Amino acid sequence: MTDEPKKEMVVTPWEVSGDIDYDKLIDQFGVQRMTKEIEEKIAKHAGFKHLQLRRGVYLSHRDTDWWIKEYEKGNKVGLYTGRGPSGHVHLGHLLPWFFCKYLQEAFDADLYFQMTDDEKFLQRDDLTLEETIALTYENALDVIACGLDPEKTHIFSDTEHIGHLYKIALNVSKKVTYNTAKAIFGFNDSNNIGIVWYPAMQAMTCFLESEREGKNTPCLIPAAIDQDPYWRMTRDIAEKLGYYKPAQIHAKFLPGLAEGGKMSSSQPDSAIFTTDPPKKAGKKVMKAFTGGRDTVEEQCELGGRPEICNVYAYYYFMFEENDAALVEREMKCKNGEILCGECKKTLAKRVEVFLTDFQKKREEAREVLDQYLLK
Ligand code: TRP
């Protein structure tokens, strides 16, 4: 084992890097740990326990138990998630979207899906507004390909649907001081004022369904934990505006194919994009970082290390539904009975099959895109 020093963890809405320590994050962010009770309740309403729940992808939350109780009382509940359209979508992005589909069906919930073309334009020097808007529609195809219900899914672009959004965002912005925004997001004098305003846009969606229903509607946000600062801000002001505080369920990051860190668009070889030709994606898998040893002899003798292996992580999070088969793979790896080449080959095949199917659905989505857009 190497004793390399841990890389410092940075988790903000704009940067995720270093060695992620989820226990520390839960303490730092002051969120609640996921509980068996919540997992079982979700499974009960869904009729089955989703792979992501079985494998602990959602390790923390805020008030998810309350959101479920509201549903059990017979109240309408809603879902909200979003995407910053800065490039193509990769597998890491899809995890919470698949989970949204599961929750949408289990709780008969509408999903509001925010495309933050404004945020990505303001935050990135290399993207024009035309580009982030075009990516909004490209990325929407991926959202639709996850199988969401067209009647109950409302995808919108911050720039193009602003008429539905602006009044709520204004109400939010008036309640948040610059001092608070600086403390939460670390803004300083060199930030453009657009990005300082932007948190009002991300917060606003928590209240969009309540406005449209004309009735306070509990909102649950499935998202990666790096987005939590927005909800901290939103929860602070929700009641002042007469709304419920939004609830959250936080996902872990899907690791990239390279060593350490999450799957990231800024390292194209570490990520499998939904638009990658399947064969090319398979090749990326064949080059992935594993927990294997330097030589075959060593590996047969000492066994592999699934706990640090990204290929194993892909089986774990997405590509091995069957719990028994997963355990068997882990044992065989640890016993040196299965080598990395074989394990990667099997995964590459599964990734190729997945992408071929997903890309077909993604193309079909072009025909129905309009049905999914916020009206
Ligand atoms: N800020 C997010 C991003 O950069 C996009 C986003 C907007 C979002 N609203 C959300 C993500 C709600 C999760 C949940 O990707």
GROMACS .gro file of C-alpha atoms and ligand atoms in nm:
model
  390
    1MET     CA    1   0.000   0.000   0.000
    2THR     CA    2   0.123   0.349  -0.069
    3ASP     CA    3   0.123   0.609   0.203
    4GLU     CA    4   0.067   0.909  -0.016
    5PRO     CA    5  -0.064   1.209   0.172
    6LYS     CA    6  -0.435   1.270   0.120
    7LYS     CA    7  -0.518   1.540  -0.131
    8GLU     CA    8  -0.705   1.821   0.034
    9MET     CA    9  -1.081   1.796  -0.014
   10VAL     CA   10  -1.255   2.086  -0.184
   11VAL     CA   11  -1.634   2.064  -0.226
   12THR     CA   12  -1.815   2.375  -0.345
   13PRO     CA   13  -2.083   2.421  -0.611
   14TRP     CA   14  -1.803   2.513  -0.851
   15GLU     CA   15  -1.527   2.276  -0.760
   16VAL     CA   16  -1.504   1.920  -0.635
   17SER     CA   17  -1.152   1.785  -0.591
   18GLY     CA   18  -0.919   1.595  -0.360
   19ASP     CA   19  -0.999   1.292  -0.147
   20ILE     CA   20  -1.365   1.309  -0.053
   21ASP     CA   21  -1.435   1.237   0.312
   22TYR     CA   22  -1.811   1.206   0.337
   23ASP     CA   23  -1.819   1.189   0.717
   24LYS     CA   24  -1.638   1.517   0.736
   25LEU     CA   25  -1.867   1.672   0.475
   26ILE     CA   26  -2.177   1.567   0.665
   27ASP     CA   27  -2.041   1.741   0.975
   28GLN     CA   28  -1.916   2.047   0.788
   29PHE     CA   29  -2.241   2.096   0.599
   30GLY     CA   30  -2.455   2.013   0.903
   31VAL     CA   31  -2.677   1.769   0.712
   32GLN     CA   32  -2.845   1.457   0.848
   33ARG     CA   33  -2.717   1.106   0.791
   34MET     CA   34  -2.933   0.878   0.578
   35THR     CA   35  -3.129   0.626   0.786
   36LYS     CA   36  -3.252   0.273   0.723
   37GLU     CA   37  -3.606   0.395   0.803
   38ILE     CA   38  -3.601   0.647   0.520
   39GLU     CA   39  -3.455   0.397   0.275
   40GLU     CA   40  -3.716   0.139   0.367
   41LYS     CA   41  -4.001   0.389   0.340
   42ILE     CA   42  -3.896   0.495  -0.006
   43ALA     CA   43  -3.865   0.130  -0.106
   44LYS     CA   44  -4.208   0.055   0.035
   45HIS     CA   45  -4.376   0.328  -0.168
   46ALA     CA   46  -4.182   0.232  -0.479
   47GLY     CA   47  -4.248  -0.138  -0.445
   48PHE     CA   48  -3.876  -0.220  -0.467
   49LYS     CA   49  -3.546  -0.096  -0.334
   50HIS     CA   50  -3.349   0.084  -0.600
   51LEU     CA   51  -2.990  -0.021  -0.658
   52GLN     CA   52  -2.873   0.324  -0.550
   53LEU     CA   53  -3.053   0.286  -0.217
   54ARG     CA   54  -2.924  -0.066  -0.163
   55ARG     CA   55  -2.568   0.051  -0.225
   56GLY     CA   56  -2.570   0.362  -0.009
   57VAL     CA   57  -2.541   0.621  -0.288
   58TYR     CA   58  -2.757   0.856  -0.085
   59LEU     CA   59  -2.572   0.904   0.238
   60SER     CA   60  -2.720   1.221   0.374
   61HIS     CA   61  -3.031   1.433   0.353
   62ARG     CA   62  -3.229   1.718   0.502
   63ASP     CA   63  -3.592   1.654   0.598
   64THR     CA   64  -3.653   1.371   0.352
   65ASP     CA   65  -3.850   1.199   0.631
   66TRP     CA   66  -4.078   1.503   0.653
   67TRP     CA   67  -4.131   1.505   0.276
   68ILE     CA   68  -4.234   1.138   0.283
   69LYS     CA   69  -4.471   1.201   0.574
   70GLU     CA   70  -4.642   1.479   0.381
   71TYR     CA   71  -4.699   1.233   0.098
   72GLU     CA   72  -4.834   0.976   0.340
   73LYS     CA   73  -5.083   1.233   0.469
   74GLY     CA   74  -5.218   1.250   0.118
   75ASN     CA   75  -5.054   1.578   0.018
   76LYS     CA   76  -4.906   1.640  -0.324
   77VAL     CA   77  -4.525   1.641  -0.312
   78GLY     CA   78  -4.277   1.755  -0.576
   79LEU     CA   79  -3.924   1.697  -0.698
   80TYR     CA   80  -3.660   1.938  -0.821
   81THR     CA   81  -3.322   1.882  -0.976
   82GLY     CA   82  -3.109   2.053  -1.236
   83ARG     CA   83  -2.809   2.067  -1.458
   84GLY     CA   84  -2.554   2.330  -1.553
   85PRO     CA   85  -2.529   2.288  -1.931
   86SER     CA   86  -2.155   2.328  -1.982
   87GLY     CA   87  -2.089   2.027  -2.203
   88HIS     CA   88  -2.208   1.680  -2.279
   89VAL     CA   89  -2.367   1.468  -2.010
   90HIS     CA   90  -2.165   1.184  -1.855
   91LEU     CA   91  -2.270   0.878  -1.657
   92GLY     CA   92  -2.213   1.054  -1.324
   93HIS     CA   93  -2.485   1.303  -1.414
   94LEU     CA   94  -2.733   1.029  -1.498
   95LEU     CA   95  -2.732   0.863  -1.155
   96PRO     CA   96  -2.955   1.119  -0.979
   97TRP     CA   97  -3.176   1.152  -1.287
   98PHE     CA   98  -3.250   0.781  -1.287
   99PHE     CA   99  -3.323   0.816  -0.920
  100CYS     CA  100  -3.564   1.102  -0.993
  101LYS     CA  101  -3.755   0.875  -1.226
  102TYR     CA  102  -3.781   0.616  -0.949
  103LEU     CA  103  -3.904   0.877  -0.700
  104GLN     CA  104  -4.138   1.032  -0.956
  105GLU     CA  105  -4.314   0.699  -0.997
  106ALA     CA  106  -4.307   0.607  -0.628
  107PHE     CA  107  -4.452   0.937  -0.508
  108ASP     CA  108  -4.653   1.038  -0.812
  109ALA     CA  109  -4.451   1.359  -0.814
  110ASP     CA  110  -4.397   1.631  -1.070
  111LEU     CA  111  -4.029   1.696  -1.143
  112TYR     CA  112  -3.907   2.047  -1.211
  113PHE     CA  113  -3.579   2.028  -1.400
  114GLN     CA  114  -3.375   2.348  -1.415
  115MET     CA  115  -3.119   2.408  -1.690
  116THR     CA  116  -2.889   2.680  -1.567
  117ASP     CA  117  -2.760   2.822  -1.893
  118ASP     CA  118  -2.726   3.157  -1.716
  119GLU     CA  119  -2.503   3.010  -1.444
  120LYS     CA  120  -2.267   2.840  -1.686
  121PHE     CA  121  -2.244   3.148  -1.905
  122LEU     CA  122  -2.160   3.367  -1.605
  123GLN     CA  123  -1.918   3.126  -1.447
  124ARG     CA  124  -1.718   3.006  -1.746
  125ASP     CA  125  -1.495   3.224  -1.960
  126ASP     CA  126  -1.498   2.978  -2.248
  127LEU     CA  127  -1.873   2.958  -2.310
  128THR     CA  128  -2.101   3.204  -2.486
  129LEU     CA  129  -2.466   3.238  -2.399
  130GLU     CA  130  -2.561   3.088  -2.736
  131GLU     CA  131  -2.351   2.784  -2.650
  132THR     CA  132  -2.499   2.725  -2.306
  133ILE     CA  133  -2.852   2.764  -2.444
  134ALA     CA  134  -2.780   2.516  -2.723
  135LEU     CA  135  -2.639   2.274  -2.465
  136THR     CA  136  -2.957   2.313  -2.261
  137TYR     CA  137  -3.153   2.148  -2.539
  138GLU     CA  138  -2.886   1.888  -2.604
  139ASN     CA  139  -2.872   1.795  -2.236
  140ALA     CA  140  -3.253   1.788  -2.214
  141LEU     CA  141  -3.243   1.489  -2.451
  142ASP     CA  142  -3.040   1.300  -2.190
  143VAL     CA  143  -3.286   1.389  -1.917
  144ILE     CA  144  -3.576   1.263  -2.128
  145ALA     CA  145  -3.388   0.945  -2.223
  146CYS     CA  146  -3.387   0.852  -1.852
  147GLY     CA  147  -3.752   0.763  -1.896
  148LEU     CA  148  -3.926   1.042  -1.707
  149ASP     CA  149  -4.299   1.099  -1.746
  150PRO     CA  150  -4.376   1.374  -2.001
  151GLU     CA  151  -4.695   1.471  -1.816
  152LYS     CA  152  -4.508   1.519  -1.490
  153THR     CA  153  -4.169   1.651  -1.597
  154HIS     CA  154  -4.110   2.020  -1.661
  155ILE     CA  155  -3.771   2.106  -1.805
  156PHE     CA  156  -3.687   2.473  -1.831
  157SER     CA  157  -3.402   2.702  -1.924
  158ASP     CA  158  -3.330   2.996  -1.696
  159THR     CA  159  -3.287   3.228  -1.992
  160GLU     CA  160  -3.568   3.109  -2.215
  161HIS     CA  161  -3.835   3.053  -1.948
  162ILE     CA  162  -3.749   3.356  -1.737
  163GLY     CA  163  -4.107   3.486  -1.752
  164HIS     CA  164  -4.215   3.195  -1.530
  165LEU     CA  165  -3.928   3.244  -1.290
  166TYR     CA  166  -3.831   3.604  -1.244
  167LYS     CA  167  -4.088   3.715  -0.989
  168ILE     CA  168  -4.008   3.429  -0.753
  169ALA     CA  169  -3.635   3.490  -0.794
  170LEU     CA  170  -3.684   3.857  -0.712
  171ASN     CA  171  -3.867   3.770  -0.393
  172VAL     CA  172  -3.584   3.537  -0.298
  173SER     CA  173  -3.312   3.788  -0.379
  174LYS     CA  174  -3.467   4.056  -0.162
  175LYS     CA  175  -3.437   3.833   0.144
  176VAL     CA  176  -3.069   3.739   0.099
  177THR     CA  177  -2.809   3.996   0.196
  178TYR     CA  178  -2.478   4.028   0.016
  179ASN     CA  179  -2.314   3.944   0.345
  180THR     CA  180  -2.491   3.608   0.363
  181ALA     CA  181  -2.414   3.531  -0.002
  182LYS     CA  182  -2.047   3.606   0.057
  183ALA     CA  183  -2.036   3.383   0.363
  184ILE     CA  184  -2.203   3.092   0.184
  185PHE     CA  185  -2.045   3.113  -0.161
  186GLY     CA  186  -1.721   3.299  -0.093
  187PHE     CA  187  -1.792   3.581  -0.339
  188ASN     CA  188  -1.535   3.859  -0.353
  189ASP     CA  189  -1.489   4.194  -0.527
  190SER     CA  190  -1.371   4.041  -0.852
  191ASN     CA  191  -1.680   3.825  -0.913
  192ASN     CA  192  -1.916   3.953  -1.179
  193ILE     CA  193  -2.248   4.066  -1.035
  194GLY     CA  194  -2.436   3.812  -1.246
  195ILE     CA  195  -2.296   3.520  -1.051
  196VAL     CA  196  -2.378   3.699  -0.727
  197TRP     CA  197  -2.743   3.715  -0.836
  198TYR     CA  198  -2.749   3.360  -0.967
  199PRO     CA  199  -2.817   3.183  -0.633
  200ALA     CA  200  -3.160   3.349  -0.634
  201MET     CA  201  -3.230   3.160  -0.957
  202GLN     CA  202  -3.125   2.823  -0.822
  203ALA     CA  203  -3.321   2.879  -0.500
  204MET     CA  204  -3.632   2.998  -0.682
  205THR     CA  205  -3.712   2.657  -0.830
  206CYS     CA  206  -3.776   2.521  -0.479
  207PHE     CA  207  -4.091   2.736  -0.477
  208LEU     CA  208  -4.193   2.711  -0.841
  209GLU     CA  209  -4.436   2.426  -0.796
  210SER     CA  210  -4.597   2.592  -0.493
  211GLU     CA  211  -4.659   2.901  -0.707
  212ARG     CA  212  -4.796   2.703  -0.997
  213GLU     CA  213  -5.019   2.488  -0.775
  214GLY     CA  214  -5.133   2.793  -0.579
  215LYS     CA  215  -5.062   2.585  -0.269
  216ASN     CA  216  -4.757   2.514  -0.060
  217THR     CA  217  -4.608   2.193  -0.204
  218PRO     CA  218  -4.323   2.008  -0.028
  219CYS     CA  219  -4.017   1.994  -0.252
  220LEU     CA  220  -3.743   1.730  -0.243
  221ILE     CA  221  -3.415   1.784  -0.427
  222PRO     CA  222  -3.209   1.481  -0.528
  223ALA     CA  223  -2.861   1.615  -0.609
  224ALA     CA  224  -2.494   1.563  -0.544
  225ILE     CA  225  -2.387   1.703  -0.211
  226ASP     CA  226  -2.180   1.986  -0.362
  227GLN     CA  227  -2.503   2.177  -0.430
  228ASP     CA  228  -2.589   2.193  -0.061
  229PRO     CA  229  -2.479   2.555  -0.007
  230TYR     CA  230  -2.768   2.670  -0.226
  231TRP     CA  231  -3.018   2.486  -0.011
  232ARG     CA  232  -2.869   2.620   0.307
  233MET     CA  233  -2.939   2.968   0.174
  234THR     CA  234  -3.286   2.871   0.051
  235ARG     CA  235  -3.387   2.703   0.374
  236ASP     CA  236  -3.292   3.019   0.563
  237ILE     CA  237  -3.541   3.234   0.377
  238ALA     CA  238  -3.816   2.989   0.275
  239GLU     CA  239  -4.041   3.048   0.572
  240LYS     CA  240  -3.997   3.424   0.552
  241LEU     CA  241  -4.154   3.400   0.207
  242GLY     CA  242  -4.433   3.170   0.329
  243TYR     CA  243  -4.298   2.847   0.176
  244TYR     CA  244  -4.186   2.517   0.324
  245LYS     CA  245  -3.812   2.462   0.352
  246PRO     CA  246  -3.698   2.243   0.061
  247ALA     CA  247  -3.585   1.890   0.155
  248GLN     CA  248  -3.274   1.728   0.009
  249ILE     CA  249  -3.139   1.384  -0.057
  250HIS     CA  250  -2.766   1.392  -0.129
  251ALA     CA  251  -2.582   1.159  -0.364
  252LYS     CA  252  -2.218   1.059  -0.352
  253PHE     CA  253  -2.009   1.139  -0.658
  254LEU     CA  254  -1.952   0.869  -0.915
  255PRO     CA  255  -1.575   0.826  -0.941
  256GLY     CA  256  -1.403   0.893  -1.270
  257LEU     CA  257  -1.214   0.629  -1.463
  258ALA     CA  258  -0.885   0.789  -1.362
  259GLU     CA  259  -0.744   0.755  -1.013
  260GLY     CA  260  -0.923   0.963  -0.746
  261GLY     CA  261  -1.179   1.242  -0.782
  262LYS     CA  262  -1.522   1.229  -0.941
  263MET     CA  263  -1.612   1.176  -1.302
  264SER     CA  264  -1.545   1.514  -1.455
  265SER     CA  265  -1.615   1.676  -1.790
  266SER     CA  266  -1.289   1.867  -1.765
  267GLN     CA  267  -1.098   1.538  -1.790
  268PRO     CA  268  -1.265   1.383  -2.096
  269ASP     CA  269  -1.076   1.053  -2.071
  270SER     CA  270  -1.191   1.002  -1.715
  271ALA     CA  271  -1.556   1.034  -1.807
  272ILE     CA  272  -1.794   0.831  -2.021
  273PHE     CA  273  -2.021   1.069  -2.207
  274THR     CA  274  -2.365   0.964  -2.325
  275THR     CA  275  -2.261   1.085  -2.668
  276ASP     CA  276  -1.941   0.877  -2.685
  277PRO     CA  277  -1.949   0.616  -2.958
  278PRO     CA  278  -1.997   0.291  -2.759
  279LYS     CA  279  -1.670   0.140  -2.882
  280LYS     CA  280  -1.479   0.449  -2.776
  281ALA     CA  281  -1.639   0.433  -2.431
  282GLY     CA  282  -1.538   0.068  -2.409
  283LYS     CA  283  -1.180   0.167  -2.485
  284LYS     CA  284  -1.188   0.423  -2.205
  285VAL     CA  285  -1.298   0.149  -1.968
  286MET     CA  286  -1.006  -0.069  -2.081
  287LYS     CA  287  -0.769   0.212  -1.978
  288ALA     CA  288  -0.936   0.279  -1.643
  289PHE     CA  289  -0.761   0.288  -1.308
  290THR     CA  290  -0.811  -0.035  -1.114
  291GLY     CA  291  -0.714  -0.175  -0.778
  292GLY     CA  292  -0.490  -0.430  -0.946
  293ARG     CA  293  -0.130  -0.514  -0.861
  294ASP     CA  294   0.177  -0.445  -1.071
  295THR     CA  295   0.218  -0.802  -1.196
  296VAL     CA  296  -0.007  -1.100  -1.260
  297GLU     CA  297   0.190  -1.308  -1.008
  298GLU     CA  298   0.141  -1.049  -0.738
  299GLN     CA  299  -0.227  -1.021  -0.815
  300CYS     CA  300  -0.284  -1.398  -0.803
  301GLU     CA  301  -0.103  -1.411  -0.473
  302LEU     CA  302  -0.228  -1.095  -0.299
  303GLY     CA  303  -0.556  -1.036  -0.478
  304GLY     CA  304  -0.692  -0.707  -0.611
  305ARG     CA  305  -0.826  -0.412  -0.412
  306PRO     CA  306  -1.189  -0.344  -0.502
  307GLU     CA  307  -1.205  -0.075  -0.234
  308ILE     CA  308  -0.984   0.155  -0.441
  309CYS     CA  309  -1.086   0.025  -0.784
  310ASN     CA  310  -1.286   0.247  -1.016
  311VAL     CA  311  -1.389  -0.040  -1.238
  312TYR     CA  312  -1.541  -0.210  -0.936
  313ALA     CA  313  -1.711   0.120  -0.847
  314TYR     CA  314  -1.887   0.118  -1.185
  315TYR     CA  315  -2.025  -0.227  -1.121
  316TYR     CA  316  -2.123  -0.119  -0.775
  317PHE     CA  317  -2.303   0.204  -0.865
  318MET     CA  318  -2.454   0.118  -1.198
  319PHE     CA  319  -2.360  -0.192  -1.390
  320GLU     CA  320  -2.430  -0.485  -1.158
  321GLU     CA  321  -2.794  -0.502  -1.054
  322ASN     CA  322  -2.755  -0.841  -0.892
  323ASP     CA  323  -2.629  -0.813  -0.532
  324ALA     CA  324  -2.507  -1.172  -0.515
  325ALA     CA  325  -2.312  -1.137  -0.839
  326LEU     CA  326  -2.153  -0.820  -0.707
  327VAL     CA  327  -2.036  -0.990  -0.388
  328GLU     CA  328  -1.901  -1.279  -0.592
  329ARG     CA  329  -1.703  -1.041  -0.812
  330GLU     CA  330  -1.561  -0.870  -0.507
  331MET     CA  331  -1.458  -1.199  -0.345
  332LYS     CA  332  -1.300  -1.333  -0.661
  333CYS     CA  333  -1.106  -1.011  -0.703
  334LYS     CA  334  -0.979  -1.019  -0.347
  335ASN     CA  335  -0.880  -1.384  -0.384
  336GLY     CA  336  -0.687  -1.317  -0.700
  337GLU     CA  337  -0.919  -1.542  -0.900
  338ILE     CA  338  -1.013  -1.273  -1.146
  339LEU     CA  339  -0.772  -1.031  -1.311
  340CYS     CA  340  -0.829  -0.670  -1.408
  341GLY     CA  341  -0.825  -0.732  -1.782
  342GLU     CA  342  -1.117  -0.971  -1.762
  343CYS     CA  343  -1.310  -0.747  -1.524
  344LYS     CA  344  -1.260  -0.444  -1.750
  345LYS     CA  345  -1.365  -0.638  -2.058
  346THR     CA  346  -1.694  -0.740  -1.901
  347LEU     CA  347  -1.760  -0.385  -1.786
  348ALA     CA  348  -1.668  -0.241  -2.126
  349LYS     CA  349  -1.925  -0.471  -2.287
  350ARG     CA  350  -2.195  -0.362  -2.042
  351VAL     CA  351  -2.113   0.004  -2.094
  352GLU     CA  352  -2.135  -0.043  -2.470
  353VAL     CA  353  -2.472  -0.215  -2.444
  354PHE     CA  354  -2.600   0.055  -2.210
  355LEU     CA  355  -2.485   0.337  -2.438
  356THR     CA  356  -2.626   0.180  -2.752
  357ASP     CA  357  -2.967   0.160  -2.590
  358PHE     CA  358  -2.944   0.502  -2.425
  359GLN     CA  359  -2.840   0.671  -2.748
  360LYS     CA  360  -3.142   0.527  -2.924
  361LYS     CA  361  -3.369   0.674  -2.656
  362ARG     CA  362  -3.178   0.999  -2.671
  363GLU     CA  363  -3.245   1.032  -3.045
  364GLU     CA  364  -3.612   0.947  -2.996
  365ALA     CA  365  -3.628   1.223  -2.735
  366ARG     CA  366  -3.584   1.486  -3.008
  367GLU     CA  367  -3.936   1.409  -3.128
  368VAL     CA  368  -4.096   1.457  -2.786
  369LEU     CA  369  -3.875   1.731  -2.643
  370ASP     CA  370  -4.151   1.988  -2.662
  371GLN     CA  371  -4.384   1.782  -2.440
  372TYR     CA  372  -4.128   1.805  -2.160
  373LEU     CA  373  -4.069   2.179  -2.169
  374LEU     CA  374  -4.226   2.398  -1.901
  375LYS     CA  375  -4.547   2.556  -2.027
  376TRP     N1  376  -2.582   2.438  -1.024
  376TRP     C1  377  -2.604   2.308  -1.084
  376TRP     C2  378  -2.484   2.272  -1.172
  376TRP     O1  379  -2.393   2.345  -1.189
  376TRP     C3  380  -2.730   2.304  -1.164
  376TRP     C4  381  -2.853   2.298  -1.079
  376TRP     C5  382  -2.952   2.393  -1.071
  376TRP     C6  383  -2.892   2.193  -0.993
  376TRP     N2  384  -3.049   2.354  -0.987
  376TRP     C7  385  -3.017   2.231  -0.936
  376TRP     C8  386  -2.836   2.070  -0.959
  376TRP     C9  387  -3.083   2.149  -0.845
  376TRP    C10  388  -2.903   1.987  -0.869
  376TRP    C11  389  -3.025   2.029  -0.813
  376TRP     O2  390  -2.479   2.165  -1.226
   0.00000   0.00000   0.00000
